[in-house]
mmCIF file of C-alpha atoms in Angstrom:
data_model
loop_
_atom_site.group_PDB
_atom_site.id
_atom_site.type_symbol
_atom_site.label_atom_id
_atom_site.label_comp_id
_atom_site.label_asym_id
_atom_site.label_seq_id
_atom_site.Cartn_x
_atom_site.Cartn_y
_atom_site.Cartn_z
ATOM 1 C CA MET E 17 56.648 123.619 81.176
ATOM 2 C CA SER E 18 57.793 124.471 84.659
ATOM 3 C CA VAL E 19 60.912 123.043 86.235
ATOM 4 C CA LEU E 20 61.568 122.204 89.884
ATOM 5 C CA THR E 21 65.257 122.189 90.684
ATOM 6 C CA ILE E 22 66.155 119.523 93.228
ATOM 7 C CA GLU E 23 69.722 118.995 94.375
ATOM 8 C CA ARG E 24 69.371 115.838 96.456
ATOM 9 C CA LYS E 25 71.278 112.581 96.556
ATOM 10 C CA VAL E 26 69.101 109.779 95.226
ATOM 11 C CA LEU E 27 70.108 107.466 98.069
ATOM 12 C CA GLU E 28 69.811 110.076 100.803
ATOM 13 C CA LYS E 29 67.114 108.041 102.579
ATOM 14 C CA ASN E 30 69.533 105.134 102.891
ATOM 15 C CA ASP E 31 72.290 107.495 104.005
ATOM 16 C CA ASP E 32 69.990 108.946 106.700
ATOM 17 C CA VAL E 33 69.343 105.493 108.179
ATOM 18 C CA ALA E 34 73.043 104.621 107.870
ATOM 19 C CA ARG E 35 73.794 107.716 109.976
ATOM 20 C CA ILE E 36 71.350 106.471 112.631
ATOM 21 C CA ASN E 37 73.011 103.026 112.598
ATOM 22 C CA ARG E 38 76.431 104.635 112.934
ATOM 23 C CA GLY E 39 75.201 106.518 116.003
ATOM 24 C CA VAL E 40 73.925 103.298 117.588
ATOM 25 C CA PHE E 41 77.242 101.558 116.895
ATOM 26 C CA ALA E 42 79.228 104.454 118.360
ATOM 27 C CA ALA E 43 77.051 104.580 121.481
ATOM 28 C CA ASN E 44 77.817 100.905 122.045
ATOM 29 C CA GLY E 45 81.533 101.192 121.359
ATOM 30 C CA LEU E 46 81.140 98.742 118.520
ATOM 31 C CA PHE E 47 83.529 98.273 115.587
ATOM 32 C CA VAL E 48 81.466 97.335 112.516
ATOM 33 C CA VAL E 49 82.745 95.925 109.245
ATOM 34 C CA ASN E 50 80.746 95.369 106.081
ATOM 35 C CA LEU E 51 82.165 92.251 104.429
ATOM 36 C CA VAL E 52 81.699 92.321 100.652
ATOM 37 C CA SER E 53 82.782 90.107 97.738
ATOM 38 C CA SER E 54 81.518 88.053 94.819
ATOM 39 C CA PRO E 55 79.580 84.885 95.675
ATOM 40 C CA GLY E 56 81.899 82.006 96.584
ATOM 41 C CA SER E 57 85.026 83.994 97.434
ATOM 42 C CA GLY E 58 84.945 82.718 101.013
ATOM 43 C CA LYS E 59 83.261 85.431 103.097
ATOM 44 C CA THR E 60 81.579 82.940 105.410
ATOM 45 C CA SER E 61 84.685 80.738 105.604
ATOM 46 C CA VAL E 62 86.876 83.705 106.570
ATOM 47 C CA LEU E 63 84.240 84.646 109.129
ATOM 48 C CA GLU E 64 84.219 81.106 110.569
ATOM 49 C CA GLN E 65 88.009 81.194 110.856
ATOM 50 C CA THR E 66 87.822 84.644 112.449
ATOM 51 C CA VAL E 67 85.180 83.730 115.021
ATOM 52 C CA GLY E 68 87.014 80.484 115.782
ATOM 53 C CA TYR E 69 90.304 82.325 116.250
ATOM 54 C CA PHE E 70 88.838 84.773 118.765
ATOM 55 C CA GLY E 71 86.952 82.152 120.786
ATOM 56 C CA SER E 72 85.833 83.930 123.945
ATOM 57 C CA SER E 73 88.640 86.535 123.757
ATOM 58 C CA LEU E 74 86.522 88.961 121.688
ATOM 59 C CA HIS E 75 82.744 89.279 121.564
ATOM 60 C CA VAL E 76 81.666 89.044 117.944
ATOM 61 C CA ALA E 77 78.136 89.425 116.578
ATOM 62 C CA VAL E 78 77.207 88.665 112.986
ATOM 63 C CA ILE E 79 74.533 89.770 110.526
ATOM 64 C CA GLU E 80 74.289 87.470 107.520
ATOM 65 C CA GLY E 81 72.782 88.703 104.253
ATOM 66 C CA ASP E 82 71.704 86.315 101.525
ATOM 67 C CA CYS E 83 69.128 86.228 98.772
ATOM 68 C CA HIS E 84 67.711 82.977 100.088
ATOM 69 C CA THR E 85 68.147 80.485 102.981
ATOM 70 C CA ASP E 86 69.663 80.844 106.441
ATOM 71 C CA LEU E 87 72.480 78.390 105.679
ATOM 72 C CA ASP E 88 75.192 80.932 106.531
ATOM 73 C CA ALA E 89 73.583 81.854 109.876
ATOM 74 C CA GLN E 90 73.473 78.137 110.705
ATOM 75 C CA ARG E 91 77.222 77.876 110.045
ATOM 76 C CA ILE E 92 77.971 80.850 112.313
ATOM 77 C CA ALA E 93 75.483 79.787 115.039
ATOM 78 C CA LYS E 94 77.639 76.685 115.643
ATOM 79 C CA PHE E 95 80.145 79.005 117.330
ATOM 80 C CA ASN E 96 77.509 80.035 119.908
ATOM 81 C CA ILE E 97 77.680 83.718 119.064
ATOM 82 C CA PRO E 98 74.765 86.074 118.306
ATOM 83 C CA VAL E 99 73.810 85.891 114.614
ATOM 84 C CA VAL E 100 70.843 87.152 112.599
ATOM 85 C CA GLN E 101 70.105 86.169 109.024
ATOM 86 C CA ILE E 102 68.626 88.778 106.698
ATOM 87 C CA VAL E 103 66.988 87.144 103.678
ATOM 88 C CA THR E 104 66.587 89.668 100.873
ATOM 89 C CA ASN E 105 64.350 87.417 98.739
ATOM 90 C CA GLY E 106 66.332 88.072 95.610
ATOM 91 C CA GLY E 107 67.501 91.574 96.547
ATOM 92 C CA CYS E 108 71.103 91.981 95.470
ATOM 93 C CA HIS E 109 72.419 93.979 98.448
ATOM 94 C CA LEU E 110 71.746 94.915 102.059
ATOM 95 C CA ASP E 111 70.607 98.453 102.766
ATOM 96 C CA ALA E 112 70.773 100.504 105.952
ATOM 97 C CA LYS E 113 67.104 99.920 106.783
ATOM 98 C CA LEU E 114 67.466 96.121 106.631
ATOM 99 C CA VAL E 115 70.413 96.338 109.018
ATOM 100 C CA ASN E 116 68.530 98.744 111.305
ATOM 101 C CA ASP E 117 65.603 96.303 111.456
ATOM 102 C CA ALA E 118 67.976 93.504 112.506
ATOM 103 C CA LEU E 119 69.648 95.420 115.359
ATOM 104 C CA PRO E 120 67.000 94.871 118.084
ATOM 105 C CA ALA E 121 67.818 91.139 117.964
ATOM 106 C CA PHE E 122 71.233 91.882 119.522
ATOM 107 C CA ASP E 123 72.437 93.192 122.860
ATOM 108 C CA LEU E 124 74.999 95.432 121.172
ATOM 109 C CA SER E 125 76.474 96.612 124.463
ATOM 110 C CA LEU E 126 77.904 93.105 124.924
ATOM 111 C CA ALA E 127 79.641 92.990 121.544
ATOM 112 C CA ASP E 128 83.086 94.320 120.542
ATOM 113 C CA LEU E 129 82.815 93.612 116.837
ATOM 114 C CA LEU E 130 79.840 93.357 114.482
ATOM 115 C CA VAL E 131 80.483 91.762 111.109
ATOM 116 C CA ILE E 132 77.833 92.343 108.456
ATOM 117 C CA GLU E 133 78.280 89.763 105.712
ATOM 118 C CA ASN E 134 76.699 91.340 102.666
ATOM 119 C CA VAL E 135 75.007 89.554 99.777
ATOM 120 C CA GLY E 136 77.626 88.087 97.430
ATOM 121 C CA ASN E 137 77.858 90.749 94.733
ATOM 122 C CA LEU E 138 80.753 92.967 93.683
ATOM 123 C CA VAL E 139 78.553 95.725 92.244
ATOM 124 C CA CYS E 140 75.497 96.882 94.165
ATOM 125 C CA PRO E 141 76.667 96.734 97.818
ATOM 126 C CA ALA E 142 79.301 99.378 96.972
ATOM 127 C CA ASN E 143 76.547 102.019 96.761
ATOM 128 C CA TYR E 144 74.856 101.326 100.089
ATOM 129 C CA ASP E 145 76.299 102.683 103.306
ATOM 130 C CA LEU E 146 75.076 100.505 106.183
ATOM 131 C CA GLY E 147 76.624 102.641 108.916
ATOM 132 C CA GLU E 148 79.759 100.482 109.096
ATOM 133 C CA ALA E 149 83.189 101.778 110.082
ATOM 134 C CA MET E 150 84.664 100.266 106.924
ATOM 135 C CA LYS E 151 84.086 97.887 104.063
ATOM 136 C CA VAL E 152 86.340 94.841 103.800
ATOM 137 C CA VAL E 153 86.444 93.341 100.302
ATOM 138 C CA ILE E 154 87.492 89.751 99.723
ATOM 139 C CA VAL E 155 88.742 88.551 96.372
ATOM 140 C CA SER E 156 89.851 84.951 95.958
ATOM 141 C CA THR E 157 92.633 83.684 93.727
ATOM 142 C CA THR E 158 90.153 81.565 91.747
ATOM 143 C CA GLU E 159 88.226 84.581 90.482
ATOM 144 C CA GLY E 160 90.834 85.992 88.085
ATOM 145 C CA ASP E 161 93.576 88.491 88.831
ATOM 146 C CA ASP E 162 91.800 91.282 86.951
ATOM 147 C CA LYS E 163 88.708 91.414 89.200
ATOM 148 C CA PRO E 164 89.667 94.720 90.889
ATOM 149 C CA LEU E 165 89.889 96.441 87.502
ATOM 150 C CA LYS E 166 86.522 95.054 86.397
ATOM 151 C CA TYR E 167 84.701 96.062 89.595
ATOM 152 C CA PRO E 168 86.563 99.190 90.711
ATOM 153 C CA GLY E 169 83.712 100.713 92.738
ATOM 154 C CA MET E 170 83.895 98.092 95.442
ATOM 155 C CA PHE E 171 87.683 98.325 95.747
ATOM 156 C CA HIS E 172 87.541 102.085 95.814
ATOM 157 C CA ASN E 173 84.997 102.118 98.642
ATOM 158 C CA SER E 174 86.769 99.482 100.761
ATOM 159 C CA SER E 175 89.483 100.076 103.340
ATOM 160 C CA VAL E 176 90.764 96.514 103.541
ATOM 161 C CA LEU E 177 91.407 93.836 100.904
ATOM 162 C CA ILE E 178 91.631 90.150 101.802
ATOM 163 C CA VAL E 179 93.124 87.964 99.060
ATOM 164 C CA ASN E 180 91.645 84.579 99.970
ATOM 165 C CA LYS E 181 92.319 80.992 98.818
ATOM 166 C CA MET E 182 96.053 81.720 98.714
ATOM 167 C CA ASP E 183 96.734 77.952 98.855
ATOM 168 C CA LEU E 184 94.983 77.503 95.496
ATOM 169 C CA ALA E 185 96.906 80.224 93.635
ATOM 170 C CA PRO E 186 99.472 77.861 92.017
ATOM 171 C CA TYR E 187 96.719 75.524 90.756
ATOM 172 C CA VAL E 188 94.505 78.161 89.159
ATOM 173 C CA ASN E 189 97.244 80.139 87.429
ATOM 174 C CA SER E 190 96.768 83.113 89.723
ATOM 175 C CA ASN E 191 99.412 85.610 90.714
ATOM 176 C CA PRO E 192 98.326 87.254 93.987
ATOM 177 C CA ASP E 193 100.858 90.045 93.393
ATOM 178 C CA VAL E 194 98.911 91.004 90.254
ATOM 179 C CA ILE E 195 95.619 91.006 92.185
ATOM 180 C CA LYS E 196 97.172 93.299 94.784
ATOM 181 C CA ALA E 197 98.762 95.604 92.190
ATOM 182 C CA ASN E 198 95.440 95.901 90.332
ATOM 183 C CA ALA E 199 93.572 96.680 93.559
ATOM 184 C CA LEU E 200 96.121 99.334 94.509
ATOM 185 C CA LYS E 201 95.622 101.013 91.127
ATOM 186 C CA ILE E 202 92.030 101.646 92.212
ATOM 187 C CA ASN E 203 92.750 102.392 95.858
ATOM 188 C CA PRO E 204 96.373 102.910 96.951
ATOM 189 C CA ALA E 205 95.299 103.161 100.620
ATOM 190 C CA LEU E 206 94.021 99.550 100.841
ATOM 191 C CA LYS E 207 95.290 97.513 103.811
ATOM 192 C CA ILE E 208 95.927 94.016 102.442
ATOM 193 C CA PHE E 209 95.866 90.540 104.026
ATOM 194 C CA GLU E 210 96.537 87.235 102.282
ATOM 195 C CA THR E 211 94.574 84.329 103.712
ATOM 196 C CA SER E 212 93.712 80.685 103.286
ATOM 197 C CA CYS E 213 90.914 79.103 105.287
ATOM 198 C CA THR E 214 92.412 75.671 104.565
ATOM 199 C CA THR E 215 95.970 76.298 105.800
ATOM 200 C CA ASN E 216 95.056 79.140 108.216
ATOM 201 C CA GLN E 217 97.573 81.385 106.412
ATOM 202 C CA GLY E 218 97.102 85.037 107.326
ATOM 203 C CA ILE E 219 94.156 84.447 109.661
ATOM 204 C CA PRO E 220 96.051 85.396 112.866
ATOM 205 C CA GLU E 221 97.355 88.609 111.258
ATOM 206 C CA TRP E 222 93.891 89.570 110.015
ATOM 207 C CA CYS E 223 92.276 88.773 113.390
ATOM 208 C CA GLU E 224 94.858 90.651 115.445
ATOM 209 C CA TRP E 225 94.435 93.664 113.191
ATOM 210 C CA LEU E 226 90.648 93.437 113.758
ATOM 211 C CA ARG E 227 91.222 93.231 117.496
ATOM 212 C CA SER E 228 93.392 96.357 117.398
ATOM 213 C CA GLN E 229 90.613 98.200 115.555
ATOM 214 C CA THR E 230 87.946 97.202 118.103
ATOM 215 C CA LYS E 231 90.062 98.887 120.796
ATOM 216 C CA LYS E 232 89.913 102.168 118.870
ATOM 217 C CA TYR E 233 86.117 102.086 118.833
ATOM 218 C CA ALA E 234 85.486 100.787 122.370
ATOM 219 C CA VAL E 235 83.838 103.248 124.759
ATOM 220 C CA MET Y 8 69.764 94.904 89.725
ATOM 221 C CA HIS Y 9 69.929 97.528 92.462
ATOM 222 C CA GLU Y 10 68.648 99.927 89.784
ATOM 223 C CA LEU Y 11 65.143 98.887 90.830
ATOM 224 C CA SER Y 12 65.567 100.141 94.379
ATOM 225 C CA ILE Y 13 67.296 103.266 93.063
ATOM 226 C CA ALA Y 14 64.281 103.888 90.781
ATOM 227 C CA GLU Y 15 62.044 103.513 93.857
ATOM 228 C CA SER Y 16 64.137 106.111 95.692
ATOM 229 C CA ILE Y 17 63.758 108.503 92.748
ATOM 230 C CA VAL Y 18 59.962 108.046 92.734
ATOM 231 C CA ASP Y 19 59.896 108.673 96.520
ATOM 232 C CA ILE Y 20 61.739 111.954 96.056
ATOM 233 C CA VAL Y 21 59.417 113.021 93.212
ATOM 234 C CA ARG Y 22 56.407 112.327 95.448
ATOM 235 C CA GLN Y 23 57.929 114.490 98.168
ATOM 236 C CA HIS Y 24 58.207 117.457 95.817
ATOM 237 C CA VAL Y 25 55.060 117.182 93.703
ATOM 238 C CA ALA Y 26 51.492 117.242 95.038
ATOM 239 C CA PRO Y 27 49.561 114.004 94.394
ATOM 240 C CA ASP Y 28 47.166 115.670 91.931
ATOM 241 C CA ARG Y 29 50.098 117.072 89.931
ATOM 242 C CA LEU Y 30 52.026 113.802 89.529
ATOM 243 C CA CYS Y 31 50.300 113.162 86.198
ATOM 244 C CA ALA Y 32 51.773 116.460 84.914
ATOM 245 C CA VAL Y 33 55.366 115.291 85.474
ATOM 246 C CA ARG Y 34 57.027 114.867 82.088
ATOM 247 C CA SER Y 35 60.643 114.240 82.951
ATOM 248 C CA VAL Y 36 62.783 113.610 86.000
ATOM 249 C CA GLY Y 37 66.396 114.717 85.619
ATOM 250 C CA VAL Y 38 69.033 112.642 87.404
ATOM 251 C CA LYS Y 39 72.826 112.891 87.223
ATOM 252 C CA VAL Y 40 74.470 109.482 86.908
ATOM 253 C CA GLY Y 41 78.233 109.277 87.188
ATOM 254 C CA ALA Y 42 80.131 106.832 84.963
ATOM 255 C CA TYR Y 43 81.576 105.417 88.187
ATOM 256 C CA SER Y 44 78.388 105.350 90.264
ATOM 257 C CA GLY Y 45 77.751 101.636 89.749
ATOM 258 C CA VAL Y 46 74.464 102.352 88.022
ATOM 259 C CA VAL Y 47 73.632 101.133 84.519
ATOM 260 C CA PRO Y 48 71.599 103.897 82.822
ATOM 261 C CA ASP Y 49 69.574 101.518 80.613
ATOM 262 C CA SER Y 50 68.632 99.371 83.625
ATOM 263 C CA LEU Y 51 67.640 102.438 85.614
ATOM 264 C CA GLU Y 52 65.394 103.691 82.792
ATOM 265 C CA PHE Y 53 63.842 100.249 82.437
ATOM 266 C CA SER Y 54 63.255 100.002 86.194
ATOM 267 C CA TYR Y 55 61.702 103.456 86.324
ATOM 268 C CA GLN Y 56 59.270 102.602 83.520
ATOM 269 C CA ALA Y 57 58.399 99.312 85.200
ATOM 270 C CA ILE Y 58 57.526 100.810 88.586
ATOM 271 C CA THR Y 59 55.710 103.902 87.264
ATOM 272 C CA SER Y 60 53.580 101.969 84.776
ATOM 273 C CA GLY Y 61 49.918 102.168 85.806
ATOM 274 C CA THR Y 62 50.616 105.053 88.222
ATOM 275 C CA PRO Y 63 50.101 108.815 87.800
ATOM 276 C CA LEU Y 64 53.792 108.984 86.806
ATOM 277 C CA ALA Y 65 53.279 106.670 83.833
ATOM 278 C CA GLN Y 66 53.624 109.540 81.342
ATOM 279 C CA SER Y 67 56.928 110.700 82.821
ATOM 280 C CA MET Y 68 60.394 109.648 81.749
ATOM 281 C CA LEU Y 69 63.854 109.704 83.272
ATOM 282 C CA ALA Y 70 66.258 112.199 81.752
ATOM 283 C CA LEU Y 71 69.658 110.857 82.718
ATOM 284 C CA GLU Y 72 72.692 113.089 82.477
ATOM 285 C CA CYS Y 73 75.773 110.855 82.323
ATOM 286 C CA ILE Y 74 78.773 112.410 84.063
ATOM 287 C CA PRO Y 75 82.233 111.245 82.951
ATOM 288 C CA PHE Y 76 84.795 109.884 85.388
ATOM 289 C CA VAL Y 77 87.525 112.518 85.690
ATOM 290 C CA VAL Y 78 90.535 112.660 88.014
ATOM 291 C CA ARG Y 79 93.017 115.469 88.602
ATOM 292 C CA CYS Y 80 96.632 114.608 89.285
ATOM 293 C CA ARG Y 81 98.176 116.134 92.398
ATOM 294 C CA GLN Y 82 101.640 115.766 90.900
ATOM 295 C CA CYS Y 83 101.246 117.301 87.437
ATOM 296 C CA SER Y 84 97.849 119.044 87.919
ATOM 297 C CA ARG Y 85 96.494 117.612 84.698
ATOM 298 C CA GLU Y 86 93.027 116.090 84.384
ATOM 299 C CA SER Y 87 92.325 112.730 82.797
ATOM 300 C CA ALA Y 88 89.094 110.922 81.959
ATOM 301 C CA ASN Y 89 89.151 107.204 82.566
ATOM 302 C CA ALA Y 90 86.064 105.138 81.886
ATOM 303 C CA ASP Y 91 87.357 102.243 83.967
ATOM 304 C CA GLY Y 92 87.292 104.233 87.179
ATOM 305 C CA ILE Y 93 91.034 103.803 87.508
ATOM 306 C CA ILE Y 94 92.488 106.758 89.372
ATOM 307 C CA LEU Y 95 95.764 106.631 87.419
ATOM 308 C CA CYS Y 96 96.844 109.938 85.860
ATOM 309 C CA SER Y 97 97.032 109.241 82.129
ATOM 310 C CA ALA Y 98 99.565 112.066 81.680
ATOM 311 C CA CYS Y 99 102.288 111.170 84.199
ATOM 312 C CA GLY Y 100 101.213 107.763 85.567
ATOM 313 C CA SER Y 101 100.832 108.906 89.168
ATOM 314 C CA PHE Y 102 98.171 107.398 91.461
ATOM 315 C CA ASP Y 103 98.161 110.555 93.561
ATOM 316 C CA THR Y 104 94.932 111.925 92.131
ATOM 317 C CA ILE Y 105 91.632 113.284 93.327
ATOM 318 C CA ILE Y 106 88.295 112.314 91.788
ATOM 319 C CA LEU Y 107 86.628 115.362 90.265
ATOM 320 C CA SER Y 108 83.483 113.725 88.916
ATOM 321 C CA GLY Y 109 81.871 110.433 87.997
ATOM 322 C CA ARG Y 110 80.516 109.217 91.330
ATOM 323 C CA GLU Y 111 77.271 111.228 91.187
ATOM 324 C CA LEU Y 112 73.877 109.739 91.753
ATOM 325 C CA GLN Y 113 71.908 112.879 92.240
ATOM 326 C CA MET Y 114 68.474 114.320 91.544
ATOM 327 C CA LYS Y 115 68.610 117.393 89.341
ATOM 328 C CA GLU Y 116 65.148 118.594 88.372
ATOM 329 C CA ILE Y 117 61.531 117.675 87.749
ATOM 330 C CA GLU Y 118 59.816 119.057 84.656
ATOM 331 C CA LEU Y 119 56.041 119.487 84.823
ATOM 332 C CA GLU Y 120 53.509 120.384 82.179
ATOM 333 C CA ASP Y 121 51.843 123.676 83.074
ATOM 334 C CA MET Y 122 48.403 123.524 84.652
ATOM 335 C CA ALA Y 123 45.321 123.824 82.461
ATOM 336 C CA PRO Y 124 44.055 127.479 82.410
ATOM 337 C CA GLU Y 125 41.056 126.721 84.658
ATOM 338 C CA HIS Y 126 43.456 125.654 87.403
ATOM 339 C CA VAL Y 127 45.621 128.731 87.190
ATOM 340 C CA HIS Y 128 44.875 131.759 89.322
ATOM 341 C CA PRO Y 129 44.322 134.781 87.030
ATOM 342 C CA GLU Y 130 47.232 137.145 87.069
ATOM 343 C CA GLN Y 131 46.686 140.399 88.870
ATOM 344 C CA PRO Y 132 46.686 143.410 86.525
#
């Protein structure tokens, strides 16, 4: 037997393309967030609230990732902003190449903020760098307060936590303070927002924070 | 099931390092998988078998080395292993820790059966 020693990251090909994406984003002065969560936690609803809040005061572009259908892109297109739907045909996450393929559909120089809404999945998207500035993880009060402990990888790799569906917390026996404490056990550096897309709670704070970040990345 | 695309990445890397006519000599592909890498070893092995079946790599197998999740506390300097990926120091309870291992997803080695004698250049005396 002969042995070839190979010290290479398995996902280095993805990481190479992510580096290219990051260069494109930087050249365009674009702040890019990778929005991740379980299915049904409200990623698209938070995005609708966000885009609606900014109106014409910030130029937002959106990449939607889903296993099937362009339903999410249709929801975002109603706001008359650039949006591309990536359909993974069952694939459980977006990778850097899929995002790279979608970029020519945009005039990135016109955008301040690109939101990539990943496939609803708290496991796989944690492993794939898309070239984003940061991951934003959403967990909703209806999912169970222990979610961060069960899916630590995603909370570890994210910079921001949005606790969504705050208005439902009393009805589903959720304690948002426990969700936050559990998330901070995984990642003490998480920036946290509490939102409700029904009452608009926390949306202005989240959006103004986003706006402040876009200024840091603008060229 | 992102293990399938990870298995495809592993096969790509093997093909970059082994000549096409030597792929059938590959016996095992060593990969380090951290306990906190988000990869399920059984699923990865299953995916690898599924995508190499009927190819020159069909006789090869994945040799996964599972790496435990270990943090070192910056307060008390002690190390603790925590399967949950929680960065809490189990000795003093501090969250001020650094991750030492457990996030790996890394190629290690490829083991090949030696060439048949007729393919080997005779050694110089």
